Amino acid sequence: MTLELDATLVGERVVVVGGGILGTMHAYIALEHGAEVVHLERDHVPMGASVRNFGLVWVSGRAEGRETVLALRARDLWESISMDVPDIRFRANGSFTLLTSDEECEVARRALSRPGSAQRGFDLMNRAEVLMRNPIVKGNFLAGLFCERDAAVESRVALSALRHAMIATGRYTYYSGRELVGLRDGAAVDHRGVVHSGDRVFVCVGASLSGFARELFESEPIRGVRLQMAETEPLGDTLTTSVANGDSFRYYPQFRADALEVLPEQESTSSHYAIQLLMQQRCHGGITIGDTHEGDRPGVFDAPDRPMDIIVGAARQLIGPAMPRIERRWTGVYHQMDPTRSDEVYLRRDVAVGVSIVTGAGGRGMTLAPAIAEESFT
Ligand SMILES: Cc1cc2nc3c(=O)[nH]c(=O)nc-3n(C[C@H](O)[C@H](O)[C@H](O)COP(=O)(O)OP(=O)(O)OC[C@H]3O[C@@H](n4cnc5c(N)ncnc54)[C@H](O)[C@@H]3O)c2cc1C
């Protein structure tokens, strides 16, 4: 392992519950500090937000201040970890937000003039310059806001790649198919009644909860957000950067105030589902495409066609005729901080002696996970 963190946890035992990216990064960083780690996961293979996401390590739209500092640190950690675990497939591919109107260009120009612009590696490029960097986007756009610091990992394989690296330390034990049903001071209790004791216990169980775990989070200032996603057939060519459209300006804090002032209102379905276009090519060639955002309400289980039709239409507008057919769809849920009740970037709360819950990183949890885990041990 390569992060060269201080050996501050040698002789300590850390218990982590939840095999998503937050739990896995807590396990990874604890091992880097020299601890012994026991890791529990409810499902036989983790199936939560961490395998359903784009794998975007997304710096560009983060709010100035703590959120951007964390995102930049996390990006560096992802890159360092990839030296030791190349199978996470970290790509420093940058991103283009492709601009289709003068109003979107104006929002991009304002972003460029802000102090955080250089840190993110922002550059406003005309259509010809965009095509030089990413020749496959032959659709209808005027210019592109390039963010050099944006990157990507391969989310469907990253968790298992990290687990394999952790097993190689000889200090890591992973139990799949073990559900957390209780907590005590310094211990987690699984559904077989086994008590897993540790000097520190981290509960990173994501947003798809039931029973004991659901009750644990009931009074916290977090809310569930449900997303619709899709993936295309292989493109047969390379999308050299991550790609967003100008609607994404409405939903990222770094751009949001300018977007609300300058851009026209979204049409009603797009506004109802808070639709933006994000695209990330997978290593096998297909493009992960999304997304919608709606409150995760009891009883909502379906994924109507209309929002995804809008997203695919936006993708076709930017990629042009080469845009492949959609091959599969899914939904996913994450926890985000409820802005009416908290201004924290994520939630870490001590719930018993030596026991903390960690969640709430929202649509940036894949990005931030290594930096959040690092903070848990400082
Ligand atoms: C569709 C979608 C797209 C996204 N895109 C991005 C992106 O591109 N970039 C980005 O930065 N972020 C993205 N996010 C956000 C990011 O994926 C999440 O913030 C992050 O994955 C949350 O990680 P987690 O480990 O907390 O949760 P999860 O990945 O949900 O993991 C929680 C794990 O805990 C397990 N668990 C639950 N209950 C128990 C129990 N009682 N006992 C034991 N185990 C339990 C679950 O089985 C699960 O494996 C996206 C999210 C979604 C849904």
GROMACS .gro file of C-alpha atoms and ligand atoms in nm:
model
  431
    1MET     CA    1   0.000   0.000   0.000
    2THR     CA    2   0.139   0.338  -0.098
    3LEU     CA    3  -0.016   0.635   0.079
    4GLU     CA    4   0.263   0.642   0.338
    5LEU     CA    5   0.032   0.752   0.619
    6ASP     CA    6   0.162   0.759   0.979
    7ALA     CA    7   0.143   0.422   1.156
    8THR     CA    8  -0.090   0.570   1.417
    9LEU     CA    9  -0.323   0.270   1.435
   10VAL     CA   10  -0.070  -0.011   1.476
   11GLY     CA   11  -0.208  -0.252   1.736
   12GLU     CA   12  -0.563  -0.117   1.695
   13ARG     CA   13  -0.861  -0.302   1.555
   14VAL     CA   14  -1.106  -0.114   1.335
   15VAL     CA   15  -1.451  -0.251   1.249
   16VAL     CA   16  -1.621  -0.113   0.937
   17VAL     CA   17  -1.983  -0.187   0.846
   18GLY     CA   18  -2.089  -0.137   0.483
   19GLY     CA   19  -1.903  -0.250   0.172
   20GLY     CA   20  -1.978   0.058  -0.043
   21ILE     CA   21  -1.710   0.315  -0.123
   22LEU     CA   22  -1.732   0.496   0.213
   23GLY     CA   23  -1.690   0.174   0.411
   24THR     CA   24  -1.423   0.040   0.176
   25MET     CA   25  -1.220   0.362   0.195
   26HIS     CA   26  -1.244   0.360   0.577
   27ALA     CA   27  -1.106   0.006   0.572
   28TYR     CA   28  -0.834   0.101   0.323
   29ILE     CA   29  -0.715   0.410   0.511
   30ALA     CA   30  -0.725   0.227   0.847
   31LEU     CA   31  -0.498  -0.042   0.699
   32GLU     CA   32  -0.267   0.228   0.563
   33HIS     CA   33  -0.238   0.357   0.921
   34GLY     CA   34  -0.138   0.008   1.036
   35ALA     CA   35  -0.465  -0.116   1.191
   36GLU     CA   36  -0.623  -0.459   1.172
   37VAL     CA   37  -0.959  -0.430   0.999
   38VAL     CA   38  -1.281  -0.632   1.013
   39HIS     CA   39  -1.527  -0.536   0.737
   40LEU     CA   40  -1.895  -0.641   0.727
   41GLU     CA   41  -2.132  -0.616   0.430
   42ARG     CA   42  -2.502  -0.710   0.422
   43ASP     CA   43  -2.519  -0.831   0.062
   44HIS     CA   44  -2.312  -1.107  -0.096
   45VAL     CA   45  -2.187  -0.847  -0.344
   46PRO     CA   46  -2.231  -0.474  -0.267
   47MET     CA   47  -2.507  -0.330  -0.486
   48GLY     CA   48  -2.556   0.019  -0.345
   49ALA     CA   49  -2.487   0.366  -0.483
   50SER     CA   50  -2.115   0.296  -0.514
   51VAL     CA   51  -2.161   0.047  -0.799
   52ARG     CA   52  -2.450   0.236  -0.960
   53ASN     CA   53  -2.273   0.567  -1.009
   54PHE     CA   54  -2.081   0.723  -1.301
   55GLY     CA   55  -1.746   0.680  -1.130
   56LEU     CA   56  -1.689   1.052  -1.172
   57VAL     CA   57  -1.423   1.205  -0.951
   58TRP     CA   58  -1.581   1.544  -1.002
   59VAL     CA   59  -1.408   1.858  -0.885
   60SER     CA   60  -1.543   2.119  -1.123
   61GLY     CA   61  -1.875   2.225  -0.972
   62ARG     CA   62  -1.790   2.190  -0.602
   63ALA     CA   63  -1.867   2.481  -0.372
   64GLU     CA   64  -1.577   2.712  -0.299
   65GLY     CA   65  -1.412   2.638   0.037
   66ARG     CA   66  -1.433   2.313   0.232
   67GLU     CA   67  -1.612   2.114  -0.038
   68THR     CA   68  -1.353   2.198  -0.304
   69VAL     CA   69  -1.061   2.143  -0.065
   70LEU     CA   70  -1.199   1.797   0.020
   71ALA     CA   71  -1.263   1.714  -0.347
   72LEU     CA   72  -0.910   1.812  -0.453
   73ARG     CA   73  -0.758   1.611  -0.168
   74ALA     CA   74  -0.979   1.315  -0.257
   75ARG     CA   75  -0.876   1.332  -0.622
   76ASP     CA   76  -0.509   1.320  -0.519
   77LEU     CA   77  -0.580   1.023  -0.293
   78TRP     CA   78  -0.765   0.838  -0.572
   79GLU     CA   79  -0.467   0.893  -0.800
   80SER     CA   80  -0.218   0.773  -0.536
   81ILE     CA   81  -0.430   0.469  -0.453
   82SER     CA   82  -0.443   0.379  -0.822
   83MET     CA   83  -0.063   0.341  -0.823
   84ASP     CA   84  -0.110   0.050  -0.583
   85VAL     CA   85  -0.447  -0.071  -0.713
   86PRO     CA   86  -0.443  -0.008  -1.090
   87ASP     CA   87  -0.763  -0.211  -1.133
   88ILE     CA   88  -0.972   0.078  -0.998
   89ARG     CA   89  -0.888   0.222  -1.345
   90PHE     CA   90  -0.835   0.583  -1.238
   91ARG     CA   91  -0.833   0.807  -1.548
   92ALA     CA   92  -0.721   1.171  -1.526
   93ASN     CA   93  -0.941   1.237  -1.829
   94GLY     CA   94  -1.077   1.584  -1.742
   95SER     CA   95  -1.428   1.689  -1.835
   96PHE     CA   96  -1.608   1.910  -2.083
   97THR     CA   97  -1.931   2.088  -2.001
   98LEU     CA   98  -2.055   2.146  -2.355
   99LEU     CA   99  -2.235   2.476  -2.410
  100THR     CA  100  -2.521   2.516  -2.655
  101SER     CA  101  -2.631   2.879  -2.602
  102ASP     CA  102  -2.488   3.224  -2.536
  103GLU     CA  103  -2.639   3.209  -2.185
  104GLU     CA  104  -2.451   2.888  -2.102
  105CYS     CA  105  -2.131   3.045  -2.239
  106GLU     CA  106  -2.189   3.342  -2.008
  107VAL     CA  107  -2.217   3.112  -1.702
  108ALA     CA  108  -1.891   2.944  -1.808
  109ARG     CA  109  -1.717   3.282  -1.852
  110ARG     CA  110  -1.823   3.383  -1.500
  111ALA     CA  111  -1.693   3.054  -1.358
  112LEU     CA  112  -1.362   3.119  -1.530
  113SER     CA  113  -1.328   3.459  -1.363
  114ARG     CA  114  -1.372   3.319  -1.010
  115PRO     CA  115  -1.072   3.266  -0.780
  116GLY     CA  116  -1.116   2.884  -0.772
  117SER     CA  117  -1.089   2.855  -1.149
  118ALA     CA  118  -0.714   2.786  -1.168
  119GLN     CA  119  -0.731   2.518  -0.894
  120ARG     CA  120  -0.983   2.327  -1.102
  121GLY     CA  121  -0.791   2.374  -1.425
  122PHE     CA  122  -1.080   2.550  -1.600
  123ASP     CA  123  -1.038   2.653  -1.962
  124LEU     CA  124  -1.305   2.781  -2.201
  125MET     CA  125  -1.251   2.626  -2.545
  126ASN     CA  126  -1.421   2.697  -2.875
  127ARG     CA  127  -1.582   2.419  -3.075
  128ALA     CA  128  -1.270   2.347  -3.283
  129GLU     CA  129  -1.056   2.320  -2.969
  130VAL     CA  130  -1.309   2.087  -2.806
  131LEU     CA  131  -1.303   1.865  -3.115
  132MET     CA  132  -0.924   1.849  -3.105
  133ARG     CA  133  -0.941   1.705  -2.753
  134ASN     CA  134  -1.255   1.497  -2.785
  135PRO     CA  135  -1.319   1.428  -3.156
  136ILE     CA  136  -1.620   1.202  -3.095
  137VAL     CA  137  -1.851   1.487  -2.980
  138LYS     CA  138  -1.964   1.596  -3.325
  139GLY     CA  139  -2.308   1.725  -3.225
  140ASN     CA  140  -2.456   2.067  -3.186
  141PHE     CA  141  -2.266   2.289  -2.938
  142LEU     CA  142  -2.078   2.619  -2.944
  143ALA     CA  143  -1.797   2.575  -2.693
  144GLY     CA  144  -1.687   2.372  -2.391
  145LEU     CA  145  -1.579   2.448  -2.035
  146PHE     CA  146  -1.285   2.214  -1.975
  147CYS     CA  147  -1.202   2.105  -1.618
  148GLU     CA  148  -0.856   1.952  -1.609
  149ARG     CA  149  -0.888   1.816  -1.251
  150ASP     CA  150  -1.194   1.600  -1.317
  151ALA     CA  151  -1.125   1.229  -1.336
  152ALA     CA  152  -1.299   0.893  -1.331
  153VAL     CA  153  -1.274   0.546  -1.181
  154GLU     CA  154  -1.444   0.222  -1.280
  155SER     CA  155  -1.707   0.200  -1.010
  156ARG     CA  156  -1.827  -0.153  -1.081
  157VAL     CA  157  -1.486  -0.303  -1.020
  158ALA     CA  158  -1.327  -0.052  -0.781
  159LEU     CA  159  -1.467  -0.208  -0.462
  160SER     CA  160  -1.347  -0.558  -0.538
  161ALA     CA  161  -1.009  -0.428  -0.661
  162LEU     CA  162  -0.962  -0.244  -0.331
  163ARG     CA  163  -1.069  -0.551  -0.130
  164HIS     CA  164  -0.812  -0.767  -0.311
  165ALA     CA  165  -0.539  -0.518  -0.225
  166MET     CA  166  -0.653  -0.511   0.138
  167ILE     CA  167  -0.658  -0.891   0.168
  168ALA     CA  168  -0.293  -0.892   0.057
  169THR     CA  169  -0.198  -0.701   0.375
  170GLY     CA  170  -0.288  -1.002   0.592
  171ARG     CA  171  -0.456  -0.761   0.836
  172TYR     CA  172  -0.799  -0.749   0.669
  173THR     CA  173  -1.101  -0.976   0.718
  174TYR     CA  174  -1.410  -0.933   0.501
  175TYR     CA  175  -1.746  -1.088   0.588
  176SER     CA  176  -2.013  -1.064   0.317
  177GLY     CA  177  -2.374  -1.155   0.386
  178ARG     CA  178  -2.353  -1.011   0.740
  179GLU     CA  179  -2.616  -0.754   0.836
  180LEU     CA  180  -2.566  -0.505   1.118
  181VAL     CA  181  -2.851  -0.548   1.368
  182GLY     CA  182  -2.713  -0.372   1.674
  183LEU     CA  183  -2.442  -0.148   1.815
  184ARG     CA  184  -2.274  -0.137   2.153
  185ASP     CA  185  -1.989   0.073   2.288
  186GLY     CA  186  -1.692  -0.030   2.071
  187ALA     CA  187  -1.878  -0.308   1.889
  188ALA     CA  188  -2.110  -0.398   1.600
  189VAL     CA  189  -2.349  -0.693   1.627
  190ASP     CA  190  -2.437  -0.888   1.311
  191HIS     CA  191  -2.756  -1.084   1.234
  192ARG     CA  192  -2.595  -1.409   1.350
  193GLY     CA  193  -2.541  -1.254   1.692
  194VAL     CA  194  -2.165  -1.225   1.645
  195VAL     CA  195  -2.022  -0.925   1.830
  196HIS     CA  196  -1.737  -0.757   1.636
  197SER     CA  197  -1.540  -0.547   1.883
  198GLY     CA  198  -1.295  -0.277   1.785
  199ASP     CA  199  -1.112   0.029   1.914
  200ARG     CA  200  -1.313   0.218   1.653
  201VAL     CA  201  -1.628   0.121   1.466
  202PHE     CA  202  -1.749   0.300   1.150
  203VAL     CA  203  -2.102   0.244   1.020
  204CYS     CA  204  -2.114   0.335   0.647
  205VAL     CA  205  -2.435   0.166   0.537
  206GLY     CA  206  -2.548   0.406   0.264
  207ALA     CA  207  -2.910   0.499   0.194
  208SER     CA  208  -3.089   0.168   0.119
  209LEU     CA  209  -3.173   0.073   0.472
  210SER     CA  210  -3.414  -0.137   0.670
  211GLY     CA  211  -3.478  -0.232   1.032
  212PHE     CA  212  -3.216  -0.134   1.288
  213ALA     CA  213  -2.999   0.058   1.037
  214ARG     CA  214  -3.295   0.265   0.919
  215GLU     CA  215  -3.385   0.367   1.274
  216LEU     CA  216  -3.025   0.468   1.338
  217PHE     CA  217  -3.052   0.750   1.084
  218GLU     CA  218  -3.409   0.861   1.143
  219SER     CA  219  -3.336   1.185   1.329
  220GLU     CA  220  -3.028   1.287   1.127
  221PRO     CA  221  -3.036   1.592   0.894
  222ILE     CA  222  -3.012   1.380   0.580
  223ARG     CA  223  -3.248   1.291   0.298
  224GLY     CA  224  -3.259   1.022   0.032
  225VAL     CA  225  -3.233   1.120  -0.335
  226ARG     CA  226  -3.327   0.876  -0.611
  227LEU     CA  227  -3.160   0.885  -0.954
  228GLN     CA  228  -3.235   0.724  -1.289
  229MET     CA  229  -2.941   0.604  -1.494
  230ALA     CA  230  -2.868   0.416  -1.816
  231GLU     CA  231  -2.584   0.268  -2.013
  232THR     CA  232  -2.536   0.247  -2.388
  233GLU     CA  233  -2.398  -0.026  -2.606
  234PRO     CA  234  -2.022   0.014  -2.668
  235LEU     CA  235  -1.947   0.333  -2.860
  236GLY     CA  236  -1.683   0.175  -3.083
  237ASP     CA  237  -1.468   0.483  -3.030
  238THR     CA  238  -1.322   0.678  -2.738
  239LEU     CA  239  -1.495   0.954  -2.547
  240THR     CA  240  -1.170   1.105  -2.425
  241THR     CA  241  -1.321   1.316  -2.144
  242SER     CA  242  -1.621   1.301  -1.914
  243VAL     CA  243  -1.902   1.512  -2.061
  244ALA     CA  244  -2.179   1.725  -1.907
  245ASN     CA  245  -2.431   1.961  -2.062
  246GLY     CA  246  -2.514   2.317  -1.959
  247ASP     CA  247  -2.809   2.202  -1.748
  248SER     CA  248  -2.555   2.067  -1.500
  249PHE     CA  249  -2.470   2.431  -1.415
  250ARG     CA  250  -2.808   2.450  -1.241
  251TYR     CA  251  -2.722   2.174  -0.995
  252TYR     CA  252  -2.359   2.234  -0.893
  253PRO     CA  253  -2.298   2.498  -0.627
  254GLN     CA  254  -2.002   2.659  -0.803
  255PHE     CA  255  -2.225   2.757  -1.098
  256ARG     CA  256  -2.574   2.755  -0.952
  257ALA     CA  257  -2.624   3.123  -0.865
  258ASP     CA  258  -2.510   3.235  -1.211
  259ALA     CA  259  -2.715   2.964  -1.381
  260LEU     CA  260  -3.032   3.070  -1.199
  261GLU     CA  261  -2.969   3.431  -1.297
  262VAL     CA  262  -2.870   3.377  -1.661
  263LEU     CA  263  -3.029   3.056  -1.795
  264PRO     CA  264  -3.394   3.028  -1.898
  265GLU     CA  265  -3.612   2.798  -1.687
  266GLN     CA  266  -3.598   2.426  -1.767
  267GLU     CA  267  -3.912   2.276  -1.922
  268SER     CA  268  -4.144   2.115  -1.669
  269THR     CA  269  -4.037   1.747  -1.680
  270SER     CA  270  -3.669   1.842  -1.670
  271SER     CA  271  -3.731   2.077  -1.382
  272HIS     CA  272  -3.948   1.823  -1.193
  273TYR     CA  273  -3.679   1.555  -1.216
  274ALA     CA  274  -3.388   1.803  -1.187
  275ILE     CA  275  -3.244   1.662  -1.509
  276GLN     CA  276  -2.887   1.719  -1.621
  277LEU     CA  277  -2.674   1.525  -1.866
  278LEU     CA  278  -2.358   1.354  -1.748
  279MET     CA  279  -2.170   1.093  -1.952
  280GLN     CA  280  -1.876   0.874  -1.865
  281GLN     CA  281  -1.742   0.605  -2.091
  282ARG     CA  282  -1.681   0.269  -1.923
  283CYS     CA  283  -1.369   0.067  -1.989
  284HIS     CA  284  -1.571  -0.180  -2.201
  285GLY     CA  285  -1.680   0.108  -2.429
  286GLY     CA  286  -2.042   0.167  -2.319
  287ILE     CA  287  -2.137   0.512  -2.189
  288THR     CA  288  -2.294   0.555  -1.845
  289ILE     CA  289  -2.551   0.829  -1.888
  290GLY     CA  290  -2.783   1.017  -1.651
  291ASP     CA  291  -2.932   1.161  -1.444
  292THR     CA  292  -3.251   1.261  -1.266
  293HIS     CA  293  -3.291   1.362  -0.901
  294GLU     CA  294  -3.605   1.316  -0.693
  295GLY     CA  295  -3.683   1.268  -0.327
  296ASP     CA  296  -3.669   0.897  -0.234
  297ARG     CA  297  -4.030   0.867  -0.123
  298PRO     CA  298  -4.199   0.555   0.018
  299GLY     CA  299  -4.381   0.368  -0.257
  300VAL     CA  300  -4.184   0.508  -0.550
  301PHE     CA  301  -4.020   0.218  -0.732
  302ASP     CA  302  -4.074   0.278  -1.104
  303ALA     CA  303  -3.855   0.461  -1.356
  304PRO     CA  304  -4.075   0.640  -1.613
  305ASP     CA  305  -3.947   0.668  -1.972
  306ARG     CA  306  -3.994   1.040  -2.032
  307PRO     CA  307  -3.702   1.170  -1.817
  308MET     CA  308  -3.456   0.923  -1.972
  309ASP     CA  309  -3.584   1.013  -2.320
  310ILE     CA  310  -3.493   1.375  -2.244
  311ILE     CA  311  -3.146   1.275  -2.120
  312VAL     CA  312  -3.080   1.056  -2.424
  313GLY     CA  313  -3.199   1.338  -2.651
  314ALA     CA  314  -2.952   1.576  -2.486
  315ALA     CA  315  -2.672   1.320  -2.530
  316ARG     CA  316  -2.758   1.276  -2.898
  317GLN     CA  317  -2.750   1.653  -2.941
  318LEU     CA  318  -2.388   1.661  -2.818
  319ILE     CA  319  -2.249   1.334  -2.955
  320GLY     CA  320  -2.441   1.337  -3.281
  321PRO     CA  321  -2.540   1.029  -3.482
  322ALA     CA  322  -2.266   0.814  -3.324
  323MET     CA  323  -2.463   0.807  -2.995
  324PRO     CA  324  -2.522   0.432  -2.933
  325ARG     CA  325  -2.849   0.267  -2.829
  326ILE     CA  326  -2.938   0.238  -2.459
  327GLU     CA  327  -2.866  -0.116  -2.341
  328ARG     CA  328  -2.970  -0.110  -1.975
  329ARG     CA  329  -3.125   0.113  -1.708
  330TRP     CA  330  -3.124   0.126  -1.331
  331THR     CA  331  -3.202   0.353  -1.038
  332GLY     CA  332  -2.993   0.437  -0.734
  333VAL     CA  333  -3.032   0.622  -0.405
  334TYR     CA  334  -2.789   0.830  -0.203
  335HIS     CA  335  -2.807   1.021   0.124
  336GLN     CA  336  -2.734   1.390   0.108
  337MET     CA  337  -2.728   1.651   0.383
  338ASP     CA  338  -3.061   1.828   0.408
  339PRO     CA  339  -2.962   2.192   0.336
  340THR     CA  340  -3.252   2.319   0.547
  341ARG     CA  341  -3.105   2.146   0.854
  342SER     CA  342  -2.728   2.132   0.801
  343ASP     CA  343  -2.450   2.303   0.607
  344GLU     CA  344  -2.204   2.015   0.657
  345VAL     CA  345  -2.057   1.850   0.346
  346TYR     CA  346  -2.131   1.505   0.493
  347LEU     CA  347  -2.244   1.349   0.822
  348ARG     CA  348  -2.015   1.193   1.080
  349ARG     CA  349  -2.183   1.134   1.416
  350ASP     CA  350  -2.068   0.943   1.725
  351VAL     CA  351  -2.356   0.717   1.831
  352ALA     CA  352  -2.182   0.514   2.103
  353VAL     CA  353  -1.835   0.507   2.258
  354GLY     CA  354  -1.593   0.451   1.969
  355VAL     CA  355  -1.877   0.413   1.717
  356SER     CA  356  -1.943   0.664   1.437
  357ILE     CA  357  -2.190   0.671   1.151
  358VAL     CA  358  -2.067   0.826   0.825
  359THR     CA  359  -2.297   0.911   0.534
  360GLY     CA  360  -2.460   1.205   0.355
  361ALA     CA  361  -2.194   1.286   0.095
  362GLY     CA  362  -2.469   1.299  -0.168
  363GLY     CA  363  -2.386   1.301  -0.538
  364ARG     CA  364  -2.018   1.352  -0.456
  365GLY     CA  365  -1.967   1.046  -0.233
  366MET     CA  366  -1.759   0.851  -0.485
  367THR     CA  367  -1.539   1.155  -0.535
  368LEU     CA  368  -1.496   1.241  -0.167
  369ALA     CA  369  -1.478   0.895  -0.008
  370PRO     CA  370  -1.097   0.871   0.037
  371ALA     CA  371  -1.078   1.221   0.188
  372ILE     CA  372  -1.375   1.156   0.418
  373ALA     CA  373  -1.211   0.834   0.538
  374GLU     CA  374  -0.885   1.018   0.592
  375GLU     CA  375  -1.067   1.273   0.812
  376SER     CA  376  -1.217   0.991   1.019
  377PHE     CA  377  -0.868   0.895   1.139
  378THR     CA  378  -0.729   1.244   1.209
  379LIG     C1  379  -2.695   0.680  -0.964
  379LIG     C2  380  -2.589   0.749  -0.885
  379LIG     C3  381  -2.486   0.816  -0.950
  379LIG     C4  382  -2.384   0.878  -0.875
  379LIG     N1  383  -2.276   0.930  -0.940
  379LIG     C5  384  -2.170   0.973  -0.866
  379LIG     C6  385  -2.049   1.009  -0.930
  379LIG     O1  386  -2.031   0.990  -1.051
  379LIG     N2  387  -1.950   1.063  -0.855
  379LIG     C7  388  -1.962   1.079  -0.720
  379LIG     O2  389  -1.873   1.133  -0.656
  379LIG     N3  390  -2.073   1.033  -0.654
  379LIG     C8  391  -2.176   0.980  -0.725
  379LIG     N4  392  -2.287   0.936  -0.662
  379LIG     C9  393  -2.290   0.935  -0.515
  379LIG    C10  394  -2.211   0.819  -0.459
  379LIG     O3  395  -2.230   0.703  -0.538
  379LIG    C11  396  -2.257   0.792  -0.315
  379LIG     O4  397  -2.246   0.911  -0.238
  379LIG    C12  398  -2.167   0.686  -0.251
  379LIG     O5  399  -2.157   0.573  -0.334
  379LIG    C13  400  -2.222   0.645  -0.114
  379LIG     O6  401  -2.139   0.542  -0.067
  379LIG     P1  402  -2.181   0.457   0.060
  379LIG     O7  403  -2.067   0.362   0.084
  379LIG     O8  404  -2.222   0.548   0.170
  379LIG     O9  405  -2.315   0.383   0.018
  379LIG     P2  406  -2.342   0.250  -0.064
  379LIG    O10  407  -2.260   0.241  -0.186
  379LIG    O11  408  -2.490   0.243  -0.081
  379LIG    O12  409  -2.291   0.134   0.031
  379LIG    C14  410  -2.354   0.101   0.151
  379LIG    C15  411  -2.332  -0.047   0.175
  379LIG    O13  412  -2.378  -0.080   0.307
  379LIG    C16  413  -2.446  -0.204   0.300
  379LIG     N5  414  -2.541  -0.212   0.411
  379LIG    C17  415  -2.661  -0.148   0.424
  379LIG     N6  416  -2.721  -0.180   0.539
  379LIG    C18  417  -2.638  -0.267   0.602
  379LIG    C19  418  -2.644  -0.337   0.726
  379LIG     N7  419  -2.747  -0.322   0.808
  379LIG     N8  420  -2.542  -0.420   0.759
  379LIG    C20  421  -2.434  -0.436   0.676
  379LIG     N9  422  -2.423  -0.371   0.558
  379LIG    C21  423  -2.523  -0.288   0.521
  379LIG    C22  424  -2.514  -0.203   0.165
  379LIG    O14  425  -2.544  -0.335   0.123
  379LIG    C23  426  -2.411  -0.134   0.078
  379LIG    O15  427  -2.323  -0.224   0.013
  379LIG    C24  428  -2.389   0.875  -0.733
  379LIG    C25  429  -2.495   0.810  -0.669
  379LIG    C26  430  -2.593   0.746  -0.744
  379LIG    C27  431  -2.704   0.674  -0.672
   0.00000   0.00000   0.00000
